[in-house]
CSV table of C-alpha atoms and ligand atoms in Angstrom, one decimal:
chain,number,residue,atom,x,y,z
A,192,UNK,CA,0.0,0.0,0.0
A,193,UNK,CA,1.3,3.4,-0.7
A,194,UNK,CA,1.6,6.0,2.1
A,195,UNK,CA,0.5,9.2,1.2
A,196,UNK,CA,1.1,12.1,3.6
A,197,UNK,CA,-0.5,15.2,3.2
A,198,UNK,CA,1.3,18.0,4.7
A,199,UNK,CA,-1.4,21.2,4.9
A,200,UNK,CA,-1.3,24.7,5.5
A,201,UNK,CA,-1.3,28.5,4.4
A,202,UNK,CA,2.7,28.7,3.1
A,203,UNK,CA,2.3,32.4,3.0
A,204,UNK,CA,5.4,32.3,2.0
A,205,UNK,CA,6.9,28.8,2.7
A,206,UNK,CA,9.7,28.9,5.3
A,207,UNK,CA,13.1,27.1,6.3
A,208,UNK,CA,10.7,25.6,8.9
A,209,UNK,CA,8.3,24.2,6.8
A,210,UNK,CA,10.9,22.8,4.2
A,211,UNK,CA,12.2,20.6,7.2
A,212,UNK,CA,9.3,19.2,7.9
A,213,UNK,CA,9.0,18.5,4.1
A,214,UNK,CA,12.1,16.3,4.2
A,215,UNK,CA,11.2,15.1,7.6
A,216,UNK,CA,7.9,13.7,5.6
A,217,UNK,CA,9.4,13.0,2.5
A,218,UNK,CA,12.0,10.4,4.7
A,219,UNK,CA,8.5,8.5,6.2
A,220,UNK,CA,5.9,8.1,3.4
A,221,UNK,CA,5.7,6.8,0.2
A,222,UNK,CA,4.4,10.1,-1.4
A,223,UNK,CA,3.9,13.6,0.2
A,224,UNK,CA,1.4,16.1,-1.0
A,225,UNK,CA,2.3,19.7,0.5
A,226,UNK,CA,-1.9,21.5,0.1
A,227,UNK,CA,-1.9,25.0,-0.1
A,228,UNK,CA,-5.3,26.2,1.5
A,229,UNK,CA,-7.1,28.8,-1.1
A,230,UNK,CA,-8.5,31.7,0.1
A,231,UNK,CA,-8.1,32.1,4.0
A,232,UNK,CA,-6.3,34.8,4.1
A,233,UNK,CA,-7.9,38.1,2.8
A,234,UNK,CA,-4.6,39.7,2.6
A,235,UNK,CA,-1.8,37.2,1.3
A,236,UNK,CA,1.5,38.5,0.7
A,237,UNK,CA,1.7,36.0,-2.4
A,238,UNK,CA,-1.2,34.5,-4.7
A,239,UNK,CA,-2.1,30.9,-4.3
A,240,UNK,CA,-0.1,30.2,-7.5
A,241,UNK,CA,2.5,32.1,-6.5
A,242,UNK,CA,2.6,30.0,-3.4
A,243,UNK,CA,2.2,26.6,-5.0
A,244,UNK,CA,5.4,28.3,-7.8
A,245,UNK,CA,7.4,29.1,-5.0
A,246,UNK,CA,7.0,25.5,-3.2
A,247,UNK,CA,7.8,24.1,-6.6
A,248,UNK,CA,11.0,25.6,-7.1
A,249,UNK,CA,12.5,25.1,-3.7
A,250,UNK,CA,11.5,21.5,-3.4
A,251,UNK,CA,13.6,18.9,-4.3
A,252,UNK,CA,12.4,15.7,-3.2
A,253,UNK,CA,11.3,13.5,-6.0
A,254,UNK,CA,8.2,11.8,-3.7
A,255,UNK,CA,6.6,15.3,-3.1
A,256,UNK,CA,4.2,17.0,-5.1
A,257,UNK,CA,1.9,20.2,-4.7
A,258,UNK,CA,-1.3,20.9,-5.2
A,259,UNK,CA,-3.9,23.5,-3.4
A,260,UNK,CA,-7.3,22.6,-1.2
A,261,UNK,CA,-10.7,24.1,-0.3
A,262,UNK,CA,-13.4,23.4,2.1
A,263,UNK,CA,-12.2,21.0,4.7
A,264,UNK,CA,-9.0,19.2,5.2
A,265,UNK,CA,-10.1,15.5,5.6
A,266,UNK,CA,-12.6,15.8,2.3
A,267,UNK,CA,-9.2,16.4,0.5
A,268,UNK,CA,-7.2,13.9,2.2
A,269,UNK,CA,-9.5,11.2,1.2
A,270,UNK,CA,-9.7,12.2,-2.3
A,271,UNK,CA,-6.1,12.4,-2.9
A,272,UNK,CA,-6.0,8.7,-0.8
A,273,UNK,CA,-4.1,10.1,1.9
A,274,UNK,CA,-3.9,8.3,5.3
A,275,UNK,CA,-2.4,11.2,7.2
A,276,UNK,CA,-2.3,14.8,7.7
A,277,UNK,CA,1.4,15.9,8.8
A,278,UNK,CA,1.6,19.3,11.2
A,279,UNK,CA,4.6,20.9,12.1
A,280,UNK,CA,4.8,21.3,16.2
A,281,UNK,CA,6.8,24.4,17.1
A,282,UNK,CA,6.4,25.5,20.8
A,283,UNK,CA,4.3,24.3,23.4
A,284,UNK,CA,1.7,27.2,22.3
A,285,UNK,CA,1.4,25.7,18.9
A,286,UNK,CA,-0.2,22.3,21.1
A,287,UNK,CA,-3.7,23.1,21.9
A,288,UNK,CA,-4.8,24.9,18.3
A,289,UNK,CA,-3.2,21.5,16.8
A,290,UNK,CA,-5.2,19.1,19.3
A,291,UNK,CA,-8.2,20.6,18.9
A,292,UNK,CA,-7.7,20.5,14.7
A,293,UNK,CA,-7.0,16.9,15.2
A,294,UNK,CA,-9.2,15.8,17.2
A,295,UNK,CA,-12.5,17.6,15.2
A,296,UNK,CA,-10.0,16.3,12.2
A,297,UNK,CA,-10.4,12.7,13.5
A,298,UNK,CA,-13.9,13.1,14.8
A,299,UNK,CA,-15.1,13.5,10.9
A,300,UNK,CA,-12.5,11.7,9.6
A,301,UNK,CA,-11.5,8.5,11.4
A,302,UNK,CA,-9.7,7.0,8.4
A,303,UNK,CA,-7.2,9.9,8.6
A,304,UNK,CA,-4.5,10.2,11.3
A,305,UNK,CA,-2.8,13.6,12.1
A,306,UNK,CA,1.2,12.8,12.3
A,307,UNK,CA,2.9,15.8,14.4
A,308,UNK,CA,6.7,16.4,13.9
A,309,UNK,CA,8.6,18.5,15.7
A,310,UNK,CA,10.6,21.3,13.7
A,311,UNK,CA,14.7,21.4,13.6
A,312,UNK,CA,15.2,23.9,16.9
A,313,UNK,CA,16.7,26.1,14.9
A,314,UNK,CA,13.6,26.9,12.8
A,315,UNK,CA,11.1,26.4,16.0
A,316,UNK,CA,10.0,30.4,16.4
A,317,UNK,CA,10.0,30.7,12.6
A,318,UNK,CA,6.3,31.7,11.0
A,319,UNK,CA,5.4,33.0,7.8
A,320,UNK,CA,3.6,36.0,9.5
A,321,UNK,CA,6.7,37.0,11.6
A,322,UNK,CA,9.0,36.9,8.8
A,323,UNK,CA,6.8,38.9,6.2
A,324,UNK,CA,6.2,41.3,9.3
A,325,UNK,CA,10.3,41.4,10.0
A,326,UNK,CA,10.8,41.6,6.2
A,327,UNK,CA,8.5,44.6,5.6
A,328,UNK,CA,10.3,47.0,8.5
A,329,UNK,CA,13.9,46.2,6.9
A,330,UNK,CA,14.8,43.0,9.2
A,331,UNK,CA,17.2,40.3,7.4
A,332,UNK,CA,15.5,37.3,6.7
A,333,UNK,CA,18.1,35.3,5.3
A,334,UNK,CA,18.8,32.1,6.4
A,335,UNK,CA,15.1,31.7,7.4
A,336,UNK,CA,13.6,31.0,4.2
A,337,UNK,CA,14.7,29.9,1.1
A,338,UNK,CA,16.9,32.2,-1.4
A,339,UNK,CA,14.2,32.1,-4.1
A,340,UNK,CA,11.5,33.3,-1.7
A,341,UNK,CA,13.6,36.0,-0.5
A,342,UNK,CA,14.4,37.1,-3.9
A,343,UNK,CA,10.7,37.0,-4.5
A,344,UNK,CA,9.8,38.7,-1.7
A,345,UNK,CA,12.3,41.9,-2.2
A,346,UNK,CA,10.9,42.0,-5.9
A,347,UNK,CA,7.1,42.0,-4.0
A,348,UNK,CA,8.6,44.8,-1.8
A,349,UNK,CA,9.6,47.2,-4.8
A,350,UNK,CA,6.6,46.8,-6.6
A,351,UNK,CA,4.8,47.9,-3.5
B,520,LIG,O1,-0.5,27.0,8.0
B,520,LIG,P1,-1.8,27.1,8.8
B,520,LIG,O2,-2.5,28.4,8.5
B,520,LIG,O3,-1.5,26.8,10.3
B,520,LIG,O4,-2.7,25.9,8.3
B,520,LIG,C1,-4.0,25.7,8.8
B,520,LIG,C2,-4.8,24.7,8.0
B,520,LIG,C3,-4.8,25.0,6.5
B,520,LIG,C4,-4.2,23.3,8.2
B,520,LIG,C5,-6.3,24.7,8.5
B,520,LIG,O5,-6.7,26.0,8.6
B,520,LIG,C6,-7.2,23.8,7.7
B,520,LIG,O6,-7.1,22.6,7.6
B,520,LIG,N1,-8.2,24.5,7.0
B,520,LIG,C7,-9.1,23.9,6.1
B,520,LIG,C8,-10.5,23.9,6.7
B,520,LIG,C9,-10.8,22.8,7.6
B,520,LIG,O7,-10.7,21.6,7.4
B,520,LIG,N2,-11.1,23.2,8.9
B,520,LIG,C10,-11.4,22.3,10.0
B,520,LIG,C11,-10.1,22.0,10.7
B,520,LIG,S1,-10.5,21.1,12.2
C-alpha cells in the first residue's frame, strides 16, 4: 500500500521551517502532498499560485508534489487517498490549536491520522507572519527561508 502524507497549510510564503518538515515527511511516506489552503487569508503576501510556484521551485524531493485545497482538510485527504495529515509542532503554544484540529480532524475523519513532527530547533520560532512582518520593516531574513522566496519577496517589496 502506498503511504500518502499530506502536509497542509497556508505557506504564506513557505519557510526554512516548513521545508524541514518536508524532508522530515518526505523520509517517512511513500508520497507527500504539500496543500496550499485557497482563500483564508484576505490579505496574502503571495497568490495561491505564487505559493504553489514558490513550493515548486524550492522543493527537491522527487516523492513530493503540490497541489492546493478548499473546504475542509479531511474531504481532501481522502480524495487524494491520503492516510495522514502531517503538522509541524513548534512550541508548546502551537499544542492546543493542533489538538483541537485533530481531534475535530479525527472526529469527521477517522480513516485519517494527524502525524505531528517536531521542527529542527533552529527553525522552531519561525512563522510566515513573523518573517513577512520582520521583512517589511527592513529585518534580514536570510537564512530563514529559502533564497528564491527572498528574492521574491524583495521583488514583491519594490513593486509595492
Ligand atoms: O499553516 P496554517 O495556517 O496553520 O494551516 C491551517 C490549515 C490550513 C491546516 C487549517 O486551517 C485547515 O485545515 N483549514 C481547512 C478547513 C478545515 O478543514 N477546517 C477544519 C479543521 S479542524
Amino acid at each position: 500500500m502506498t503511504r500518502r502524507a499530506i502536509y497542509p497549510g497556508s505557506f504564506d510564503p513557505i519557510t526554512n521551517g516548513h521545508l524541514d518538515i518536508i524532508e522530515r515527511s518526505a523520509k517517512l511516506f511513500d508520497e507527500v502532498i504539500v496543500s496550499v489552503l485557497v482563500n483564508e487569508d484576505k490579505n496574502p503576501m503571495f497568490s495561491t499560485q505564487e505559493r504553489v510556484e514558490l513550493i515548486q521551485t524550492v522543493s527537491r524531493w522527487s516523492n513530493v508534489t503540490v497541489g492546493t485545497f478548499e473546504g475542509l482538510l479531511v474531504h481532501y485527504a481522502v480524495e487524494q487517498g491520503a492516510q495522514v495529515i502531517v503538522r509541524g509542532i513548534r512550541a508548546v503554544s502551537d499544542y492546543e490549536y493542533e489538538l483541537q484540529m485533530a481531534l475535530m480532524n479525527r472526529r469527521l475523519e477517522p480513516r485519517v491520522e494527524t502525524v505531528f513532527m517536531m521542527s529542527a530547533e533552529a527553525y522552531s520560532y519561525l512563522s510566515s507572519r513573523l518573517i513577512k512582518e520582520v521583512f517589511r520593516l527592513g529585518g534580514a531574513i536570510s537564512g530563514l527561508v529559502p533564497p528564491e522566496v527572498e528574492e521574491q519577496m524583495k521583488k514583491m517589496f519594490t513593486r509595492e
